[in-house]
């Protein structure tokens, strides 16, 4: 066994470091149409994957894998899968919302230099995993933390990321040859960007406004809107 590790001192970041963290959070965007054709280097991509790999995970199971997609042929298959699902999605919205939905660009599969599928191996760590004994989906939640880590690191590096979620899981499984125990959690488009929307694109284009934080915070129990006390 390794000797016990001595904890390192903890404390707040410097003001400039805090500002950088919050800037990444507040200016992160879901990118669909602003990708440039500038290539993403392997070194830069590995920095993003390293950030993702340092996400928290229940029981330290680290359930993620990363499928890096640069092949135009594979991208074309994913684009076709998206297009079929998106055509179905239009009819799921109220009739008055369909024109705006159809006008939205919801993916950058072909234009992004790199596509990335982040998966969750539901067998990682064995049958019983510390912290997952009573909530089996903690591995999925952990994988989403990896997605967020990568997204914020990408923003700090000047890269845009777009999450494509409109497809049938079976199509993605077939295209990427995923085994049954592996779940595709996030299909991401990644590339350099020269500009970003100042607000989330769906807000800027009138699809949805940001909800008021005050309406979302409860004290002690659901529905108790009393403001939290210091």
PDB file of C-alpha atoms in Angstrom:
ATOM      1  CA  UNK A   1       0.000   0.000   0.000  1.00  0.00           C
ATOM      2  CA  UNK A   2       1.076   3.563  -0.642  1.00  0.00           C
ATOM      3  CA  UNK A   3       1.827   5.684   2.429  1.00  0.00           C
ATOM      4  CA  UNK A   4      -0.952   8.114   3.342  1.00  0.00           C
ATOM      5  CA  UNK A   5      -0.764  11.327   1.400  1.00  0.00           C
ATOM      6  CA  UNK A   6      -0.195  14.557   3.308  1.00  0.00           C
ATOM      7  CA  UNK A   7      -3.001  17.018   2.491  1.00  0.00           C
ATOM      8  CA  UNK A   8      -1.928  20.187   0.730  1.00  0.00           C
ATOM      9  CA  UNK A   9      -2.961  23.601   2.057  1.00  0.00           C
ATOM     10  CA  UNK A  10      -6.376  24.734   0.850  1.00  0.00           C
ATOM     11  CA  UNK A  11      -7.579  28.249   0.299  1.00  0.00           C
ATOM     12  CA  UNK A  12      -9.198  30.572  -2.215  1.00  0.00           C
ATOM     13  CA  UNK A  13      -7.579  31.316  -5.550  1.00  0.00           C
ATOM     14  CA  UNK A  14      -6.150  34.755  -6.190  1.00  0.00           C
ATOM     15  CA  UNK A  15      -8.636  37.326  -7.478  1.00  0.00           C
ATOM     16  CA  UNK A  16      -7.325  37.042 -11.035  1.00  0.00           C
ATOM     17  CA  UNK A  17      -7.605  33.247 -10.926  1.00  0.00           C
ATOM     18  CA  UNK A  18     -11.149  33.453  -9.578  1.00  0.00           C
ATOM     19  CA  UNK A  19     -12.043  35.927 -12.321  1.00  0.00           C
ATOM     20  CA  UNK A  20     -10.713  33.528 -14.957  1.00  0.00           C
ATOM     21  CA  UNK A  21     -12.755  30.607 -13.603  1.00  0.00           C
ATOM     22  CA  UNK A  22     -15.972  32.611 -13.517  1.00  0.00           C
ATOM     23  CA  UNK A  23     -15.282  34.084 -16.939  1.00  0.00           C
ATOM     24  CA  UNK A  24     -15.031  30.587 -18.400  1.00  0.00           C
ATOM     25  CA  UNK A  25     -18.328  29.644 -16.737  1.00  0.00           C
ATOM     26  CA  UNK A  26     -20.264  32.755 -17.746  1.00  0.00           C
ATOM     27  CA  UNK A  27     -18.989  32.961 -21.347  1.00  0.00           C
ATOM     28  CA  UNK A  28     -19.177  29.258 -22.204  1.00  0.00           C
ATOM     29  CA  UNK A  29     -21.494  28.723 -25.166  1.00  0.00           C
ATOM     30  CA  UNK A  30     -23.019  25.835 -27.095  1.00  0.00           C
ATOM     31  CA  UNK A  31     -21.448  26.435 -30.512  1.00  0.00           C
ATOM     32  CA  UNK A  32     -23.098  25.379 -33.748  1.00  0.00           C
ATOM     33  CA  UNK A  33     -22.155  27.749 -36.546  1.00  0.00           C
ATOM     34  CA  UNK A  34     -19.048  29.685 -35.550  1.00  0.00           C
ATOM     35  CA  UNK A  35     -16.389  27.016 -36.123  1.00  0.00           C
ATOM     36  CA  UNK A  36     -13.397  27.977 -38.243  1.00  0.00           C
ATOM     37  CA  UNK A  37     -11.473  25.508 -40.393  1.00  0.00           C
ATOM     38  CA  UNK A  38      -8.328  25.973 -38.287  1.00  0.00           C
ATOM     39  CA  UNK A  39      -7.184  22.496 -37.167  1.00  0.00           C
ATOM     40  CA  UNK A  40      -7.181  21.439 -33.525  1.00  0.00           C
ATOM     41  CA  UNK A  41      -3.738  20.130 -32.631  1.00  0.00           C
ATOM     42  CA  UNK A  42      -3.305  16.817 -30.860  1.00  0.00           C
ATOM     43  CA  UNK A  43      -1.513  18.572 -28.000  1.00  0.00           C
ATOM     44  CA  UNK A  44      -4.439  20.927 -27.451  1.00  0.00           C
ATOM     45  CA  UNK A  45      -6.952  18.109 -27.696  1.00  0.00           C
ATOM     46  CA  UNK A  46      -5.006  16.100 -25.130  1.00  0.00           C
ATOM     47  CA  UNK A  47      -5.129  19.058 -22.725  1.00  0.00           C
ATOM     48  CA  UNK A  48      -8.912  19.059 -23.020  1.00  0.00           C
ATOM     49  CA  UNK A  49      -9.118  15.296 -22.524  1.00  0.00           C
ATOM     50  CA  UNK A  50      -6.816  15.554 -19.505  1.00  0.00           C
ATOM     51  CA  UNK A  51      -9.167  18.137 -17.996  1.00  0.00           C
ATOM     52  CA  UNK A  52     -12.107  15.812 -18.648  1.00  0.00           C
ATOM     53  CA  UNK A  53     -10.238  12.864 -17.131  1.00  0.00           C
ATOM     54  CA  UNK A  54      -9.766  14.839 -13.906  1.00  0.00           C
ATOM     55  CA  UNK A  55     -13.500  15.177 -13.323  1.00  0.00           C
ATOM     56  CA  UNK A  56     -14.960  13.807 -10.098  1.00  0.00           C
ATOM     57  CA  UNK A  57     -16.412  10.305 -10.310  1.00  0.00           C
ATOM     58  CA  UNK A  58     -18.324   8.226  -7.807  1.00  0.00           C
ATOM     59  CA  UNK A  59     -16.096   5.600  -6.206  1.00  0.00           C
ATOM     60  CA  UNK A  60     -13.288   6.972  -8.393  1.00  0.00           C
ATOM     61  CA  UNK A  61     -14.609   4.598 -11.065  1.00  0.00           C
ATOM     62  CA  UNK A  62     -13.720   6.958 -13.956  1.00  0.00           C
ATOM     63  CA  UNK A  63     -16.358   5.442 -16.237  1.00  0.00           C
ATOM     64  CA  UNK A  64     -15.599   7.520 -19.310  1.00  0.00           C
ATOM     65  CA  UNK A  65     -13.970   6.803 -22.654  1.00  0.00           C
ATOM     66  CA  UNK A  66     -13.292   9.313 -25.424  1.00  0.00           C
ATOM     67  CA  UNK A  67     -13.854   8.523 -29.104  1.00  0.00           C
ATOM     68  CA  UNK A  68     -12.059  11.165 -31.197  1.00  0.00           C
ATOM     69  CA  UNK A  69     -13.617  11.507 -34.641  1.00  0.00           C
ATOM     70  CA  UNK A  70     -11.834  13.290 -37.463  1.00  0.00           C
ATOM     71  CA  UNK A  71     -12.998  11.026 -40.316  1.00  0.00           C
ATOM     72  CA  UNK A  72     -15.248  12.810 -42.803  1.00  0.00           C
ATOM     73  CA  UNK A  73     -16.973   9.501 -43.558  1.00  0.00           C
ATOM     74  CA  UNK A  74     -17.888   8.905 -39.912  1.00  0.00           C
ATOM     75  CA  UNK A  75     -19.030  12.518 -39.538  1.00  0.00           C
ATOM     76  CA  UNK A  76     -21.264  12.059 -42.579  1.00  0.00           C
ATOM     77  CA  UNK A  77     -22.916   9.035 -40.981  1.00  0.00           C
ATOM     78  CA  UNK A  78     -23.531  10.967 -37.772  1.00  0.00           C
ATOM     79  CA  UNK A  79     -24.876  13.906 -39.800  1.00  0.00           C
ATOM     80  CA  UNK A  80     -27.360  11.592 -41.501  1.00  0.00           C
ATOM     81  CA  UNK A  81     -28.455  10.170 -38.140  1.00  0.00           C
ATOM     82  CA  UNK A  82     -28.970  13.683 -36.805  1.00  0.00           C
ATOM     83  CA  UNK A  83     -30.931  14.778 -39.877  1.00  0.00           C
ATOM     84  CA  UNK A  84     -33.337  11.859 -39.597  1.00  0.00           C
ATOM     85  CA  UNK A  85     -33.959  12.469 -35.898  1.00  0.00           C
ATOM     86  CA  UNK A  86     -34.232  16.225 -36.356  1.00  0.00           C
ATOM     87  CA  UNK A  87     -36.909  15.777 -39.013  1.00  0.00           C
ATOM     88  CA  UNK A  88     -38.900  13.786 -36.444  1.00  0.00           C
ATOM     89  CA  UNK A  89     -38.274  16.369 -33.725  1.00  0.00           C
ATOM     90  CA  UNK A  90     -39.892  19.222 -35.651  1.00  0.00           C
ATOM     91  CA  UNK A  91     -43.309  17.608 -35.339  1.00  0.00           C
ATOM     92  CA  UNK A  92     -42.980  17.175 -31.582  1.00  0.00           C
ATOM     93  CA  UNK A  93     -43.214  20.916 -30.930  1.00  0.00           C
ATOM     94  CA  UNK A  94     -46.365  23.048 -30.999  1.00  0.00           C
ATOM     95  CA  UNK A  95     -47.169  24.247 -34.490  1.00  0.00           C
ATOM     96  CA  UNK A  96     -46.374  27.870 -33.691  1.00  0.00           C
ATOM     97  CA  UNK A  97     -42.850  26.917 -32.547  1.00  0.00           C
ATOM     98  CA  UNK A  98     -41.940  24.838 -35.581  1.00  0.00           C
ATOM     99  CA  UNK A  99     -40.793  27.659 -37.898  1.00  0.00           C
ATOM    100  CA  UNK A 100     -38.332  28.954 -35.309  1.00  0.00           C
ATOM    101  CA  UNK A 101     -37.152  25.430 -34.528  1.00  0.00           C
ATOM    102  CA  UNK A 102     -36.529  24.747 -38.215  1.00  0.00           C
ATOM    103  CA  UNK A 103     -34.566  27.978 -38.524  1.00  0.00           C
ATOM    104  CA  UNK A 104     -32.179  27.077 -35.703  1.00  0.00           C
ATOM    105  CA  UNK A 105     -28.851  25.472 -36.544  1.00  0.00           C
ATOM    106  CA  UNK A 106     -28.525  22.719 -33.960  1.00  0.00           C
ATOM    107  CA  UNK A 107     -25.212  21.078 -34.862  1.00  0.00           C
ATOM    108  CA  UNK A 108     -21.778  21.642 -36.374  1.00  0.00           C
ATOM    109  CA  UNK A 109     -20.917  18.040 -37.154  1.00  0.00           C
ATOM    110  CA  UNK A 110     -19.378  18.579 -40.585  1.00  0.00           C
ATOM    111  CA  UNK A 111     -17.808  21.981 -39.959  1.00  0.00           C
ATOM    112  CA  UNK A 112     -16.099  21.254 -36.630  1.00  0.00           C
ATOM    113  CA  UNK A 113     -12.561  19.891 -37.132  1.00  0.00           C
ATOM    114  CA  UNK A 114     -13.033  17.406 -34.288  1.00  0.00           C
ATOM    115  CA  UNK A 115     -16.057  15.444 -33.154  1.00  0.00           C
ATOM    116  CA  UNK A 116     -15.856  13.687 -29.807  1.00  0.00           C
ATOM    117  CA  UNK A 117     -18.117  11.093 -28.257  1.00  0.00           C
ATOM    118  CA  UNK A 118     -17.787  10.776 -24.485  1.00  0.00           C
ATOM    119  CA  UNK A 119     -19.152   7.448 -23.290  1.00  0.00           C
ATOM    120  CA  UNK A 120     -19.918   5.790 -19.971  1.00  0.00           C
ATOM    121  CA  UNK A 121     -18.808   2.195 -19.329  1.00  0.00           C
ATOM    122  CA  UNK A 122     -21.472   0.949 -16.943  1.00  0.00           C
ATOM    123  CA  UNK A 123     -19.336  -2.053 -15.910  1.00  0.00           C
ATOM    124  CA  UNK A 124     -16.279  -0.003 -14.905  1.00  0.00           C
ATOM    125  CA  UNK A 125     -15.342  -0.747 -11.296  1.00  0.00           C
ATOM    126  CA  UNK A 126     -17.195  -4.066 -11.107  1.00  0.00           C
ATOM    127  CA  UNK A 127     -20.664  -4.989  -9.856  1.00  0.00           C
ATOM    128  CA  UNK A 128     -20.457  -3.010  -6.606  1.00  0.00           C
ATOM    129  CA  UNK A 129     -18.954   0.481  -6.673  1.00  0.00           C
ATOM    130  CA  UNK A 130     -18.481   2.691  -3.643  1.00  0.00           C
ATOM    131  CA  UNK A 131     -21.130   5.433  -3.701  1.00  0.00           C
ATOM    132  CA  UNK A 132     -23.148   3.751  -6.459  1.00  0.00           C
ATOM    133  CA  UNK A 133     -24.735   1.078  -4.282  1.00  0.00           C
ATOM    134  CA  UNK A 134     -28.103   2.847  -4.125  1.00  0.00           C
ATOM    135  CA  UNK A 135     -28.107   5.025  -7.222  1.00  0.00           C
ATOM    136  CA  UNK A 136     -26.954   3.176 -10.307  1.00  0.00           C
ATOM    137  CA  UNK A 137     -26.939   6.338 -12.423  1.00  0.00           C
ATOM    138  CA  UNK A 138     -24.092   7.960 -10.517  1.00  0.00           C
ATOM    139  CA  UNK A 139     -21.731   6.745 -13.245  1.00  0.00           C
ATOM    140  CA  UNK A 140     -23.734   8.690 -15.837  1.00  0.00           C
ATOM    141  CA  UNK A 141     -23.670  11.795 -13.642  1.00  0.00           C
ATOM    142  CA  UNK A 142     -19.908  11.400 -13.226  1.00  0.00           C
ATOM    143  CA  UNK A 143     -19.445  11.259 -16.997  1.00  0.00           C
ATOM    144  CA  UNK A 144     -21.409  14.483 -17.387  1.00  0.00           C
ATOM    145  CA  UNK A 145     -18.929  16.106 -14.978  1.00  0.00           C
ATOM    146  CA  UNK A 146     -16.189  15.114 -17.437  1.00  0.00           C
ATOM    147  CA  UNK A 147     -18.138  16.811 -20.222  1.00  0.00           C
ATOM    148  CA  UNK A 148     -18.356  20.031 -18.230  1.00  0.00           C
ATOM    149  CA  UNK A 149     -14.643  19.936 -17.350  1.00  0.00           C
ATOM    150  CA  UNK A 150     -13.754  19.610 -21.016  1.00  0.00           C
ATOM    151  CA  UNK A 151     -16.170  22.379 -22.026  1.00  0.00           C
ATOM    152  CA  UNK A 152     -14.736  24.901 -19.572  1.00  0.00           C
ATOM    153  CA  UNK A 153     -11.164  23.994 -20.504  1.00  0.00           C
ATOM    154  CA  UNK A 154     -12.080  24.468 -24.163  1.00  0.00           C
ATOM    155  CA  UNK A 155     -13.491  27.917 -23.444  1.00  0.00           C
ATOM    156  CA  UNK A 156     -10.258  28.880 -21.663  1.00  0.00           C
ATOM    157  CA  UNK A 157      -8.277  27.661 -24.702  1.00  0.00           C
ATOM    158  CA  UNK A 158     -10.398  29.678 -27.162  1.00  0.00           C
ATOM    159  CA  UNK A 159     -12.215  26.646 -28.549  1.00  0.00           C
ATOM    160  CA  UNK A 160     -15.939  26.274 -29.080  1.00  0.00           C
ATOM    161  CA  UNK A 161     -17.908  23.167 -28.157  1.00  0.00           C
ATOM    162  CA  UNK A 162     -21.376  22.116 -29.291  1.00  0.00           C
ATOM    163  CA  UNK A 163     -23.380  19.239 -27.799  1.00  0.00           C
ATOM    164  CA  UNK A 164     -25.415  17.255 -30.349  1.00  0.00           C
ATOM    165  CA  UNK A 165     -28.212  15.331 -28.648  1.00  0.00           C
ATOM    166  CA  UNK A 166     -30.753  14.801 -31.436  1.00  0.00           C
ATOM    167  CA  UNK A 167     -30.247  11.239 -32.645  1.00  0.00           C
ATOM    168  CA  UNK A 168     -31.434   7.725 -31.901  1.00  0.00           C
ATOM    169  CA  UNK A 169     -29.033   5.957 -29.562  1.00  0.00           C
ATOM    170  CA  UNK A 170     -29.169   2.846 -31.740  1.00  0.00           C
ATOM    171  CA  UNK A 171     -27.833   4.799 -34.704  1.00  0.00           C
ATOM    172  CA  UNK A 172     -24.910   6.098 -32.668  1.00  0.00           C
ATOM    173  CA  UNK A 173     -24.182   2.630 -31.326  1.00  0.00           C
ATOM    174  CA  UNK A 174     -24.020   1.213 -34.824  1.00  0.00           C
ATOM    175  CA  UNK A 175     -21.896   4.027 -36.279  1.00  0.00           C
ATOM    176  CA  UNK A 176     -19.358   3.989 -33.440  1.00  0.00           C
ATOM    177  CA  UNK A 177     -19.467   0.230 -32.799  1.00  0.00           C
ATOM    178  CA  UNK A 178     -20.337   0.655 -29.124  1.00  0.00           C
ATOM    179  CA  UNK A 179     -20.666  -2.484 -26.983  1.00  0.00           C
ATOM    180  CA  UNK A 180     -23.919  -3.016 -25.090  1.00  0.00           C
ATOM    181  CA  UNK A 181     -22.512  -1.957 -21.718  1.00  0.00           C
ATOM    182  CA  UNK A 182     -21.232   1.399 -23.006  1.00  0.00           C
ATOM    183  CA  UNK A 183     -23.602   4.388 -23.185  1.00  0.00           C
ATOM    184  CA  UNK A 184     -23.024   7.397 -25.479  1.00  0.00           C
ATOM    185  CA  UNK A 185     -23.437  10.313 -23.061  1.00  0.00           C
ATOM    186  CA  UNK A 186     -22.295  13.304 -25.128  1.00  0.00           C
ATOM    187  CA  UNK A 187     -21.536  13.812 -28.808  1.00  0.00           C
ATOM    188  CA  UNK A 188     -19.511  17.019 -29.042  1.00  0.00           C
ATOM    189  CA  UNK A 189     -18.337  19.202 -31.925  1.00  0.00           C
ATOM    190  CA  UNK A 190     -15.058  20.986 -31.154  1.00  0.00           C
ATOM    191  CA  UNK A 191     -13.129  23.661 -33.014  1.00  0.00           C
ATOM    192  CA  UNK A 192     -11.571  27.092 -32.922  1.00  0.00           C
ATOM    193  CA  UNK A 193     -13.930  30.079 -32.931  1.00  0.00           C
ATOM    194  CA  UNK A 194     -13.306  33.767 -33.581  1.00  0.00           C
ATOM    195  CA  UNK A 195     -16.502  35.020 -31.937  1.00  0.00           C
ATOM    196  CA  UNK A 196     -19.267  33.844 -29.636  1.00  0.00           C
ATOM    197  CA  UNK A 197     -22.768  34.996 -28.818  1.00  0.00           C
ATOM    198  CA  UNK A 198     -22.818  37.277 -25.777  1.00  0.00           C
ATOM    199  CA  UNK A 199     -25.790  35.304 -24.440  1.00  0.00           C
ATOM    200  CA  UNK A 200     -26.700  31.647 -25.085  1.00  0.00           C
ATOM    201  CA  UNK A 201     -27.677  31.295 -28.743  1.00  0.00           C
ATOM    202  CA  UNK A 202     -31.158  29.978 -27.978  1.00  0.00           C
ATOM    203  CA  UNK A 203     -31.745  33.030 -25.807  1.00  0.00           C
ATOM    204  CA  UNK A 204     -30.334  35.373 -28.451  1.00  0.00           C
ATOM    205  CA  UNK A 205     -32.647  33.867 -31.093  1.00  0.00           C
ATOM    206  CA  UNK A 206     -35.775  33.994 -28.961  1.00  0.00           C
ATOM    207  CA  UNK A 207     -36.232  30.326 -28.093  1.00  0.00           C
ATOM    208  CA  UNK A 208     -35.914  30.590 -24.300  1.00  0.00           C
ATOM    209  CA  UNK A 209     -34.914  33.172 -21.691  1.00  0.00           C
ATOM    210  CA  UNK A 210     -32.747  32.404 -18.674  1.00  0.00           C
ATOM    211  CA  UNK A 211     -34.845  31.557 -15.618  1.00  0.00           C
ATOM    212  CA  UNK A 212     -34.612  33.718 -12.514  1.00  0.00           C
ATOM    213  CA  UNK A 213     -32.271  32.182  -9.938  1.00  0.00           C
ATOM    214  CA  UNK A 214     -34.461  33.505  -7.134  1.00  0.00           C
ATOM    215  CA  UNK A 215     -37.333  31.329  -8.394  1.00  0.00           C
ATOM    216  CA  UNK A 216     -35.143  28.214  -8.310  1.00  0.00           C
ATOM    217  CA  UNK A 217     -33.711  28.395  -4.786  1.00  0.00           C
ATOM    218  CA  UNK A 218     -35.584  26.805  -1.876  1.00  0.00           C
ATOM    219  CA  UNK A 219     -34.655  26.699   1.802  1.00  0.00           C
ATOM    220  CA  UNK A 220     -34.550  23.333   3.579  1.00  0.00           C
ATOM    221  CA  UNK A 221     -37.520  21.805   1.696  1.00  0.00           C
ATOM    222  CA  UNK A 222     -39.016  21.910  -1.773  1.00  0.00           C
ATOM    223  CA  UNK A 223     -41.226  24.918  -2.323  1.00  0.00           C
ATOM    224  CA  UNK A 224     -39.993  26.947   0.646  1.00  0.00           C
ATOM    225  CA  UNK A 225     -38.989  30.138  -1.102  1.00  0.00           C
ATOM    226  CA  UNK A 226     -37.546  31.810   1.966  1.00  0.00           C
ATOM    227  CA  UNK A 227     -34.163  33.225   1.021  1.00  0.00           C
ATOM    228  CA  UNK A 228     -31.148  31.307   2.374  1.00  0.00           C
ATOM    229  CA  UNK A 229     -29.565  32.906   5.402  1.00  0.00           C
ATOM    230  CA  UNK A 230     -25.870  33.627   5.823  1.00  0.00           C
TER     231      UNK A 230
END
